[in-house]
Coordinates of C-alpha atoms in Angstrom, one line a residue:
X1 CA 47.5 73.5 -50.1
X2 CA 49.0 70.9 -48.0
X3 CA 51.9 70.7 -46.2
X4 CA 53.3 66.6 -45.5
X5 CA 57.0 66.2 -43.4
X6 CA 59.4 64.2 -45.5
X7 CA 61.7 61.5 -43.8
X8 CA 64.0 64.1 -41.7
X9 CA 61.9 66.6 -39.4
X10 CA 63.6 69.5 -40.9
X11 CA 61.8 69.2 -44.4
X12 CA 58.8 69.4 -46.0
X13 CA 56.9 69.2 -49.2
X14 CA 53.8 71.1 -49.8
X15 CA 51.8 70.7 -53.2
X16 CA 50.3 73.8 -54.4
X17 CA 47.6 73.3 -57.2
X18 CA 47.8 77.4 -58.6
X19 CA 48.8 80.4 -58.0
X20 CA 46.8 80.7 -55.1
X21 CA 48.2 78.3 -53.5
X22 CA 51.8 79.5 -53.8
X23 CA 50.8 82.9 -52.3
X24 CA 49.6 81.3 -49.6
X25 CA 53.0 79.4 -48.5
X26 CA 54.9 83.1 -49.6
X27 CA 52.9 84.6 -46.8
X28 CA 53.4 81.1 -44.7
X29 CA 57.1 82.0 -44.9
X30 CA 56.9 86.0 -44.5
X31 CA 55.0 85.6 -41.1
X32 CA 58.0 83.2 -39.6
X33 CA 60.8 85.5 -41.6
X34 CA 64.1 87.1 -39.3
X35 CA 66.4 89.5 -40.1
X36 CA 69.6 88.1 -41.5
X37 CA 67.4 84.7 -42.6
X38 CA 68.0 83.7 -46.2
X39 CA 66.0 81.7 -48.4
X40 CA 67.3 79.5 -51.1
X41 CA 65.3 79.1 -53.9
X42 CA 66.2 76.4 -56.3
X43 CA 63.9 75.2 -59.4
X44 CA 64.1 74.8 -63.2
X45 CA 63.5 78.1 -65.5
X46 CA 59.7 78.6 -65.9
X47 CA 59.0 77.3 -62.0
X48 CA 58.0 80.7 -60.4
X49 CA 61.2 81.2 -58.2
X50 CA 60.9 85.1 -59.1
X51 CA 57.3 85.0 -58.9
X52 CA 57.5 83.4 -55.1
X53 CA 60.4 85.9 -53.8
X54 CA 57.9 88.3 -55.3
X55 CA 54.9 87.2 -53.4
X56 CA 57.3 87.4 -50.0
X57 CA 58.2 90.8 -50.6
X58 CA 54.9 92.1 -51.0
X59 CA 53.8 90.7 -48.1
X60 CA 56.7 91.6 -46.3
X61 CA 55.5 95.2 -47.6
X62 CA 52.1 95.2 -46.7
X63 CA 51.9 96.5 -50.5
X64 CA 49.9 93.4 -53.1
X65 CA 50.6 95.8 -56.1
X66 CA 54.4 97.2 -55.2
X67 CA 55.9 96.4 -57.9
X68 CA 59.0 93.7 -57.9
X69 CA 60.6 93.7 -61.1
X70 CA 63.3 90.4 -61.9
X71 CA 66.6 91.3 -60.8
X72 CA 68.1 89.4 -63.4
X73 CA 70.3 91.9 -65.0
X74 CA 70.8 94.0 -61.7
X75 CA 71.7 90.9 -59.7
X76 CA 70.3 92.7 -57.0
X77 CA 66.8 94.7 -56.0
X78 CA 66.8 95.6 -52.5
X79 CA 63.1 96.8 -50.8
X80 CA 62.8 98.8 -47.3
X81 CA 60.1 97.2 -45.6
X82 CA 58.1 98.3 -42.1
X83 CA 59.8 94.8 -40.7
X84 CA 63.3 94.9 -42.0
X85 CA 65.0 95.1 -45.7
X86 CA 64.6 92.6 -47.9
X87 CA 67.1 91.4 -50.8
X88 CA 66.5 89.8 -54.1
X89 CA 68.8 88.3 -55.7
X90 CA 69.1 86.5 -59.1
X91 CA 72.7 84.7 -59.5
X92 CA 71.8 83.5 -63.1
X93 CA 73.9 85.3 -65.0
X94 CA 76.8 85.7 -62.0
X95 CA 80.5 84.5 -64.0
X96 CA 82.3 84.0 -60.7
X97 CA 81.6 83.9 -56.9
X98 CA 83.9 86.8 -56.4
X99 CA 81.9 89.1 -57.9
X100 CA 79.3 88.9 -55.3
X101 CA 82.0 91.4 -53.3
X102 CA 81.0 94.0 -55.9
X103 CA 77.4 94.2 -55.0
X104 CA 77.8 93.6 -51.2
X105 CA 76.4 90.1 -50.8
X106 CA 77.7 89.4 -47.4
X107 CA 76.6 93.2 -45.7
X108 CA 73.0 92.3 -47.9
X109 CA 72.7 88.9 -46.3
X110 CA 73.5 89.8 -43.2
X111 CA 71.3 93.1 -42.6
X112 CA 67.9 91.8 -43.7
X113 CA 65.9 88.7 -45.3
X114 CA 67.7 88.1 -48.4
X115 CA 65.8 85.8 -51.1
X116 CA 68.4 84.3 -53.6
X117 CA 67.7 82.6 -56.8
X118 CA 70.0 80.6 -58.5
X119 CA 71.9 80.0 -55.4
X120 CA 74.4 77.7 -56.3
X121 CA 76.0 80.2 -58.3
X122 CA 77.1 81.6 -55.2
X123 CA 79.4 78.6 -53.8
X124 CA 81.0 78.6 -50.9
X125 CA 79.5 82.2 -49.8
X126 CA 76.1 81.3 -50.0
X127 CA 75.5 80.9 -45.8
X128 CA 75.3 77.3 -44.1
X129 CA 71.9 78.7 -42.1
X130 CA 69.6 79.0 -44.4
X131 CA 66.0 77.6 -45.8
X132 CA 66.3 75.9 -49.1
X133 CA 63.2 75.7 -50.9
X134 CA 62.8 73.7 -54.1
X135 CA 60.5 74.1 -56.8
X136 CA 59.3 71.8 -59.3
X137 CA 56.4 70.6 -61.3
X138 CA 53.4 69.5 -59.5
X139 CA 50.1 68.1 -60.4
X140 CA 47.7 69.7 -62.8
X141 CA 49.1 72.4 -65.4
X142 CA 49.7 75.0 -62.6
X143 CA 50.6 73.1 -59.9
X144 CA 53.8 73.0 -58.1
X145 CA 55.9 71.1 -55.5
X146 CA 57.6 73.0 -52.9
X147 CA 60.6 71.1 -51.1
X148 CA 62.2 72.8 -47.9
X149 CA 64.8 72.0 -46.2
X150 CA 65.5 73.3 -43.4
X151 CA 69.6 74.2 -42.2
X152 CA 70.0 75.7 -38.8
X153 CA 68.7 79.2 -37.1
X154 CA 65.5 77.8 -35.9
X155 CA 64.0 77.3 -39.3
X156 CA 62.5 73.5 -38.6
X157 CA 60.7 74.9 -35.7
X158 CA 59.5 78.1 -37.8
X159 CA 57.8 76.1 -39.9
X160 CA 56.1 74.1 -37.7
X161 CA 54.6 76.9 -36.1
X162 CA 53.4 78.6 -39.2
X163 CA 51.7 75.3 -41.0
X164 CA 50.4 75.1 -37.4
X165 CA 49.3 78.9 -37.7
X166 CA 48.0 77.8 -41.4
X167 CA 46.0 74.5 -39.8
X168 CA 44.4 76.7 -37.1
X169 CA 43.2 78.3 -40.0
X170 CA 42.1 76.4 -42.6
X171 CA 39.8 74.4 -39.8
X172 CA 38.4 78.1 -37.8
X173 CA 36.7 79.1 -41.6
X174 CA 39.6 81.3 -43.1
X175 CA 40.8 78.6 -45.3
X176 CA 42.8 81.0 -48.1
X177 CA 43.2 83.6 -45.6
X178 CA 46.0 86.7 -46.1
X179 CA 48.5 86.8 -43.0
X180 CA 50.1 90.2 -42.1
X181 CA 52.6 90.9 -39.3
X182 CA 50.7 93.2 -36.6
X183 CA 53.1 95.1 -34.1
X184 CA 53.6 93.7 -30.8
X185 CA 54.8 95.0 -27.3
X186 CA 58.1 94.4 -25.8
X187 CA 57.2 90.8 -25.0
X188 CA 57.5 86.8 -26.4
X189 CA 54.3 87.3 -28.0
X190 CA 53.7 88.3 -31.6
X191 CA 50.5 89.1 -33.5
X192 CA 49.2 88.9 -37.8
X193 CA 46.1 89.5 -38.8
X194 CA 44.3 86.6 -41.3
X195 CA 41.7 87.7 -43.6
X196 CA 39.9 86.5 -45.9
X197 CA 37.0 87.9 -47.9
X198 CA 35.1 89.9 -44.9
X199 CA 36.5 87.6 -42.3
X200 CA 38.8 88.3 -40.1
X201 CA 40.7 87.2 -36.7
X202 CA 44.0 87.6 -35.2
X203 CA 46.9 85.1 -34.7
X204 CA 48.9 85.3 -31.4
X205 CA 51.9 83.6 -31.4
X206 CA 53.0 83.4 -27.3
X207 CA 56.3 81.1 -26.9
X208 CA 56.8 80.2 -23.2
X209 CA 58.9 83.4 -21.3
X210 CA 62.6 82.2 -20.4
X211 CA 64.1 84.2 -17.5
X212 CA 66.5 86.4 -18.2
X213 CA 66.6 88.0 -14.9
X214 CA 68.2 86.0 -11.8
X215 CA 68.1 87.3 -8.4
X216 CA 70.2 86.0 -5.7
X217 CA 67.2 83.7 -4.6
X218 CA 66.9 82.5 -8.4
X219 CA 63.4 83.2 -8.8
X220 CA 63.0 84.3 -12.5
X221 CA 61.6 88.0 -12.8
X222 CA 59.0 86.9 -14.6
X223 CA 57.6 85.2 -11.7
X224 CA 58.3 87.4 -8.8
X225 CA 56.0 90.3 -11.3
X226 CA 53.7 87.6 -12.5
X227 CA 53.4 87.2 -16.0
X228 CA 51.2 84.9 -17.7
X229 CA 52.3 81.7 -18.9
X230 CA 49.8 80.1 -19.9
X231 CA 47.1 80.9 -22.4
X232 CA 44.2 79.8 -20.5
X233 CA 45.3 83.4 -18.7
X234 CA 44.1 85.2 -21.8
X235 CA 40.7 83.6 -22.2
X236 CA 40.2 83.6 -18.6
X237 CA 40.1 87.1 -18.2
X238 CA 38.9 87.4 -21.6
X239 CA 35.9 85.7 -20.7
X240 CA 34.8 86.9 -17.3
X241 CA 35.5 90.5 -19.1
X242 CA 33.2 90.0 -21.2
X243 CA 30.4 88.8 -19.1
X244 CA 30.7 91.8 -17.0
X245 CA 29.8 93.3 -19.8
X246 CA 33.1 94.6 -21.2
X247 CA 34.4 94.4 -24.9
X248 CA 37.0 91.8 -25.4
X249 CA 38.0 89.4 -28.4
X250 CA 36.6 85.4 -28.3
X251 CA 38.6 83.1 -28.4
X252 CA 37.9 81.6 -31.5
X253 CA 40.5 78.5 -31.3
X254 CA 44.0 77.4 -30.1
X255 CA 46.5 75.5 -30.3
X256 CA 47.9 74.6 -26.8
X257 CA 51.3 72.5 -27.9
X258 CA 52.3 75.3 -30.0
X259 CA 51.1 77.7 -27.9
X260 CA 49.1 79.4 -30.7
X261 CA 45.6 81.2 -30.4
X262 CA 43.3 82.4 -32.7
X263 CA 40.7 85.3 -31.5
X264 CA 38.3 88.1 -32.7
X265 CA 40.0 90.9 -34.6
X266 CA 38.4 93.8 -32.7
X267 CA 39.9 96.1 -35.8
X268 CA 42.5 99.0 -35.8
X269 CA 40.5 102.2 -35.3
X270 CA 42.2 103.5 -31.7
X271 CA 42.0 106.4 -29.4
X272 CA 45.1 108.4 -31.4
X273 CA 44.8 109.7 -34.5
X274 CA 48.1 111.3 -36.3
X275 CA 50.1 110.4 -33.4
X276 CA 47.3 113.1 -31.1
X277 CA 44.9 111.6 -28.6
X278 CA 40.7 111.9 -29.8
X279 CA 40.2 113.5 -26.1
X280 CA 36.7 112.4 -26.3
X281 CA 37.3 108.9 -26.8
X282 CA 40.0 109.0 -24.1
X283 CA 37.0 110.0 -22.2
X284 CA 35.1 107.4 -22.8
X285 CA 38.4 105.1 -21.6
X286 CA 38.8 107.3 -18.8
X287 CA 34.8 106.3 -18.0
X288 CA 35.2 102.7 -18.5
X289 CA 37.7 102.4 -16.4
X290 CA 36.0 103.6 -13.3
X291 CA 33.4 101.1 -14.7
X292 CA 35.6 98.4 -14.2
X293 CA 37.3 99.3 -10.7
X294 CA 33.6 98.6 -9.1
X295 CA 33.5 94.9 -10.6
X296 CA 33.9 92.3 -7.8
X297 CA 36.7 90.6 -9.5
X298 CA 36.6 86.9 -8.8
X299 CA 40.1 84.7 -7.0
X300 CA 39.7 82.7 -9.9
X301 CA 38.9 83.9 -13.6
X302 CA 37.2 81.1 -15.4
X303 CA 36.9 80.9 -19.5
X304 CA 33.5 79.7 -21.2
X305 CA 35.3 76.3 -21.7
X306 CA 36.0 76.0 -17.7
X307 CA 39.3 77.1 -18.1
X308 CA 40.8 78.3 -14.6
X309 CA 43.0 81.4 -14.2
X310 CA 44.3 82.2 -10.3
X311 CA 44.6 85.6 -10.5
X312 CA 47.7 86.6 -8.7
X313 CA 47.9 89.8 -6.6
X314 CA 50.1 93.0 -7.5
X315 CA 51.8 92.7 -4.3
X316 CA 54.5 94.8 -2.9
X317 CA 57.3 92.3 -4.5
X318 CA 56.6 92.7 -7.8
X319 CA 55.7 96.6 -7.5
X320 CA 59.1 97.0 -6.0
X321 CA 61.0 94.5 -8.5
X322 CA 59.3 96.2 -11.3
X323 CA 60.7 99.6 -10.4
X324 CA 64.0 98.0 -9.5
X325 CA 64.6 98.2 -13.4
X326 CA 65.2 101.6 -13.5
X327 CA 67.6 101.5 -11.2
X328 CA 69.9 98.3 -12.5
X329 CA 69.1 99.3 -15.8
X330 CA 68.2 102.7 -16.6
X331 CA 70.2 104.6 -14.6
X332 CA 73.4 102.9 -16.2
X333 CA 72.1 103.4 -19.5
X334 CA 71.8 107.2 -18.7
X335 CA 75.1 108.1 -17.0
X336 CA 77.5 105.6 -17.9
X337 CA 78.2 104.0 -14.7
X338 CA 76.1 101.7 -11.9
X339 CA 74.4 103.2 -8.8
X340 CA 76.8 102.9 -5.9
X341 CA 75.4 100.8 -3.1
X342 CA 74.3 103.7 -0.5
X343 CA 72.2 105.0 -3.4
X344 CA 70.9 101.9 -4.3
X345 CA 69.9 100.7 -0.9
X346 CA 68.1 104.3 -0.8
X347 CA 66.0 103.8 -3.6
X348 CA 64.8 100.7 -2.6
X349 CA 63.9 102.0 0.7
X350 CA 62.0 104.8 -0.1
X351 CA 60.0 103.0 -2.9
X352 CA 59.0 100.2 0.0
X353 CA 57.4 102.7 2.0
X354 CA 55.8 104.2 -0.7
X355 CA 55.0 100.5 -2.4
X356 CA 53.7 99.5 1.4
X357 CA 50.7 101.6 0.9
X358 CA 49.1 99.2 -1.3
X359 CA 49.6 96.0 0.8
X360 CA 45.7 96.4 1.4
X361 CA 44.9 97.6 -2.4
X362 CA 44.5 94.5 -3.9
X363 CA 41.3 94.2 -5.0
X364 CA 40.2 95.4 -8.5
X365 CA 41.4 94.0 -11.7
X366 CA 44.2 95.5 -13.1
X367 CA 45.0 95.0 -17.0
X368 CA 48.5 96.4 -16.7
X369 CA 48.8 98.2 -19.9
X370 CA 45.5 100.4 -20.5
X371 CA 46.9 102.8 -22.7
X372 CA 46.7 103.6 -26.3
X373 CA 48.0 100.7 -28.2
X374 CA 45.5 98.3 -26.4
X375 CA 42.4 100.1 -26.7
X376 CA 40.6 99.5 -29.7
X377 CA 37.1 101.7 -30.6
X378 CA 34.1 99.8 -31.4
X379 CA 31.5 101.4 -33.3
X380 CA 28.6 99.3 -32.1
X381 CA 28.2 98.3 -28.2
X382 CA 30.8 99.7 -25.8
X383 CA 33.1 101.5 -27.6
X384 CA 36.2 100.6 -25.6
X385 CA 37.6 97.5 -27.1
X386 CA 40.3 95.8 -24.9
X387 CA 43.2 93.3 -25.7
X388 CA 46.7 92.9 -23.8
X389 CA 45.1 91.9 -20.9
X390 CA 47.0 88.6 -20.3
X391 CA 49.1 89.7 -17.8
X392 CA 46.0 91.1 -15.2
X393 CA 46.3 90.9 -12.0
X394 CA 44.4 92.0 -8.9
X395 CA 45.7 95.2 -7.7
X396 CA 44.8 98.6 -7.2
X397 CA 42.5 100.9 -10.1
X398 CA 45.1 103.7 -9.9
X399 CA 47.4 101.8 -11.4
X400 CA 45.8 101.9 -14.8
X401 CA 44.8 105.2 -14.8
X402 CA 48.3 106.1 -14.8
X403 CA 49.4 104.3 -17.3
X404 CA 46.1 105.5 -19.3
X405 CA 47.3 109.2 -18.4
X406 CA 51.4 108.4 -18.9
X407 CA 51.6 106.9 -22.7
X408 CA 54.5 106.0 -23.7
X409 CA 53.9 106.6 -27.3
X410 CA 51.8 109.6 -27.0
X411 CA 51.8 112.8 -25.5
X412 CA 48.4 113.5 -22.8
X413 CA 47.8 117.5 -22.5
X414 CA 47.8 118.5 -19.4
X415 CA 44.4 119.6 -19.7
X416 CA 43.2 116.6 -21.2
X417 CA 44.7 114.7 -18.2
X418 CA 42.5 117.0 -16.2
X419 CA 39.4 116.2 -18.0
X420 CA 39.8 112.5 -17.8
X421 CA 40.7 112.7 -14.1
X422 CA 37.4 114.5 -13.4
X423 CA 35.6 112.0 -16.0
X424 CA 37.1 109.2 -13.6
X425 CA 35.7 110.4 -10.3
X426 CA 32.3 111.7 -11.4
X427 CA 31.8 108.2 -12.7
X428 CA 33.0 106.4 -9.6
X429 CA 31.2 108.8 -7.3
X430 CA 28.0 107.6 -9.3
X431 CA 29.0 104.3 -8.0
X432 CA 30.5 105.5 -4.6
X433 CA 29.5 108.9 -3.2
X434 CA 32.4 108.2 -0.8
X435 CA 35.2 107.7 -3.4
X436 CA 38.1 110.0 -1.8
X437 CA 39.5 111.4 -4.7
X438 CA 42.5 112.6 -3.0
X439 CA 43.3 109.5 -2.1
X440 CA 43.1 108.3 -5.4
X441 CA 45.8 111.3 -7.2
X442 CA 48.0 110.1 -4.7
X443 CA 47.7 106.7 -5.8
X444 CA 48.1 107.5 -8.8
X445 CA 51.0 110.0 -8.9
X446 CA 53.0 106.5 -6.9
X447 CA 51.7 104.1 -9.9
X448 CA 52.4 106.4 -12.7
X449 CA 56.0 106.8 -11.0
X450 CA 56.2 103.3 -10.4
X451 CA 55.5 102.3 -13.8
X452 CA 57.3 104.9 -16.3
X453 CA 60.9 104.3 -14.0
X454 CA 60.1 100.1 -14.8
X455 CA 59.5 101.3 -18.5
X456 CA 62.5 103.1 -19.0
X457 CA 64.5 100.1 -17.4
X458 CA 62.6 97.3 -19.4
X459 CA 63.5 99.1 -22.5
X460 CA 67.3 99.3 -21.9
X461 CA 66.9 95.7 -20.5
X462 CA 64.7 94.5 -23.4
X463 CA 67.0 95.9 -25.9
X464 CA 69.8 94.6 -24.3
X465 CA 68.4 91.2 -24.2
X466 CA 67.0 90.8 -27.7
X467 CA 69.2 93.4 -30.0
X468 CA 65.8 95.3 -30.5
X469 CA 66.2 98.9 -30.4
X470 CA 63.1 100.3 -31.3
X471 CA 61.1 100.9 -28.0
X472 CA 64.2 102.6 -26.9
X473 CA 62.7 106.0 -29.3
X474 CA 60.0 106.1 -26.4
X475 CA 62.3 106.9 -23.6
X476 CA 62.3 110.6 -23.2
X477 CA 58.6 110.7 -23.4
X478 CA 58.7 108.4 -20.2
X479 CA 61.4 110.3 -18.9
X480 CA 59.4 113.6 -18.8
X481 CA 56.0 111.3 -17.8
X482 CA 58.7 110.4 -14.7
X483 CA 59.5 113.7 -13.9
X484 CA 56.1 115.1 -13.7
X485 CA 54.7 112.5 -11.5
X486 CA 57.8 113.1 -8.9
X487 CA 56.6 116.6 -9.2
X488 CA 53.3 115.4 -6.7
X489 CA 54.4 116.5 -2.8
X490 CA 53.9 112.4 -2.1
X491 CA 56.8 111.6 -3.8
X492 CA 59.4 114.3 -2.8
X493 CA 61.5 111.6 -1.0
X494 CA 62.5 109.9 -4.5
X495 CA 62.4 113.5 -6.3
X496 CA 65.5 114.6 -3.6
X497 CA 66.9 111.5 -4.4
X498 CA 67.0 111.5 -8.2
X499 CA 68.0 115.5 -8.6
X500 CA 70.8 114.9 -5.9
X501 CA 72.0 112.4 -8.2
X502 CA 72.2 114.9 -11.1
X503 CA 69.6 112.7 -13.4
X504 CA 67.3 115.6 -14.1
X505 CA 70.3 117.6 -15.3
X506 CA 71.2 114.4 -17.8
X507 CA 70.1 115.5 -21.9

């Protein structure tokens, strides 16, 4: 398949010689599709409009053999996908515009990806923003031509970035390859995995961060917490992880104007099963971990190209702007109304004391997220596969064995959280026979506080900001996560303050 841009930047033409060739493009177009995107399909009888909107739905799906039956008689087939809806639509036989109010064209288009044949039948409702694609006879008996224009909502840059994704592809040895939409974090990035035949890698997609957080100094958030921007970051880390002889994914290639990257697919086999933790691969995480807290973690992580990473320092800034969230955010979101200013000013006092104990803790990598999602099993070499490291930062190792111990998207036993803590320090003390393990709890009952008050107030933030409510199904797991960490005699300052405000009484 190849893709050629026309005279205007916001089409292209892409020759397909077979039916191989048009699956390829469907799933080209699936991996950049939004809700409430619709795509026009134009094209003589015979061209394989149904056959393409079949292609996208499948994909869209995750299901090759769902089937997609012509909704030429129906008008309308809608599917329920993992991503969003999707709606098919076949105007062929449509007598008059109006009649689209009949089968609820406008709440269709704008709920999910619609996919319309025979759009011209639908006049002046079909939407302005849209992606028109037009199909027509190409070379050979099978081949087609694919025109697409593109009209508004970002779809001229879309589909630069997934012909990018497609080049990156075609030139790394998956050539043909299947994309499917993996789920991401509450973050720019986004992840598919390509395969083809027994080859496989994964595609991240990580568009520069735009603040969306000012303070009255107007530094962005993402600054003051230090989060990556750049993707040498990932390999950096990546790299030096690996040659301290951790698990982590090569970087197999990138693109850096796109800001696209294409690295080992360390599989999908976790440390939950069924939505319950294996307790002895958590374990085995738990073990790993203390592993990693010995390793002299360099000033500067360098990737096997020479790549250069600073690595910034989980300072007491970004530990306290972090768990500012929850109060600007959360707490809102919870009772209705903002934190008064005395209350306020409280919180942020009592979490700098607390915070102030780690000005001299800055010293062992921290990956930031070490919890379920992001650690893949390996069946061969060490078993603890890691990815979502980008963001790492030097800090302290308590930090992410909280968040190891505090999922927010499964529950930890209380006596499995036992168990790893004891796996923990038996396996530092092998390293360290003076590793104060009291010490440590503490440190850890102020991180896992720390951490599950910023979650709850990202996820109100994030879904403010974006429209995407699904993280917020994870809040009162991280609530009660919260609540038992203010249950530890170290925090009993921020406990008085948050029953005295009546938020352990809230449903």
């Amino acid at each position: 398949m190849s893709a050629a841009a026309m005279s205007s930047p916001l089409r292209r033409t892409v020759n397909v010689a077979d039916e191989a060739g048009t699956l390829r493009l469907a799933d080209d177009i699936a991996a950049i599709a939004r809700p409430g995107d619709v795509v026009a399909l134009y094209g003589d009888l015979g061209m394989g409009k149904s056959a393409f909107a079949r292609a996208v739905v499948r994909r869209l799906a995750g299901e090759p053999d769902l089937e997609v039956p012509s909704p030429t008689f129906t008008l309308l087939q809608s599917y329920e996908t993992g991503r969003f809806p999707v709606h098919h639509f076949d105007l062929y036989r449509l007598a008059d515009p109006d009649e689209l109010i009949e089968i609820g064209f406008s709440e269709a288009v704008g709920e999910g990806l619609s996919l319309i044949e025979w759009p011209d039948r639908a006049g002046d409702e079909l939407p302005a923003e849209r992606l028109d694609v037009v199909i027509s006879e190409g070379d050979g008996l099978n081949g087609r031509r694919f025109s697409l224009e593109a009209h508004g909502n970002s779809w001229a840059e879309r589909l630069d970035e997934t012909f990018g994704v497609r080049d990156l592809l075609d030139r790394s040895g998956l050539a043909g390859a299947e994309r499917r939409h993996l789920h991401g974090d509450a973050s720019t990035r986004s992840f598919e995995r390509a395969t083809v035949g027994e080859k496989a890698a994964v595609v991240m997609r990580w568009p520069a961060w735009r603040a969306y957080l000012k303070r009255a100094d107007d530094d962005r958030y993402e600054e003051i917490v230090h989060l990556a921007d750049s993707l040498i970051a990932f390999s950096a880390i990546a790299d030096t992880l690996r040659r301290n002889g951790f698990r982590s994914p090569r970087v197999l290639d990138r693109d850096a104007e796109r800001r696209l990257m294409l690295v080992e697919d360390l599989g999908s086999d976790g440390i939950v099963r069924d939505g319950v933790p294996i307790p002895e691969r958590y374990l085995v995480a738990a073990r790993r971990l203390a592993d990693l807290a010995v390793v002299a973690w360099p000033d500067v992580a360098v990737d096997d190209a020479g790549g250069r990473w600073p690595m910034p320092r989980y300072d007491r800034r970004a530990l306290a702007t972090e768990v500012g969230l929850f109060a600007t955010w959360y707490v809102p979101h919870l009772t209705g109304a903002s934190l008064g200013a005395d209350a306020l000013a409280e919180w942020n006092d009592l979490w700098d004391g607390l915070l102030s104990r780690f000005d001299d803790d800055q010293a062992q990598l921290v990956l930031r997220d070490y919890h379920s999602p992001n650690i893949l099993w390996q069946t061969s070499g060490d078993a603890i596969g890691l990815i979502d490291f980008q963001d790492g930062l030097l800090g302290s190792s308590a930090y992410d064995f909280a968040a190891l111990v505090t999922d927010a998207r499964v529950d930890i036993p209380d006596e499995l959280a036992a168990a790893m803590t004891a796996a923990y320090v038996d396996r530092r003390r092998l390293h360290d026979s003076g590793f104060d393990a009291v010490d440590f709890a503490e440190r850890v009952a102020i991180l896992g506080a720390q951490r599950n008050a910023k979650i709850l107030g990202r996820f109100v933030e994030y879904a403010a900001r974006t429209g995407r409510t699904h993280h917020l199904r994870f809040l009162p797991r991280v609530r009660r996560n919260l609540e038992k960490a203010l249950d530890d005699k170290v925090l009993a300052g921020v406990k008085l303050w948050y029953e005295r405000l009546g938020l352990a009484a809230r449903p």
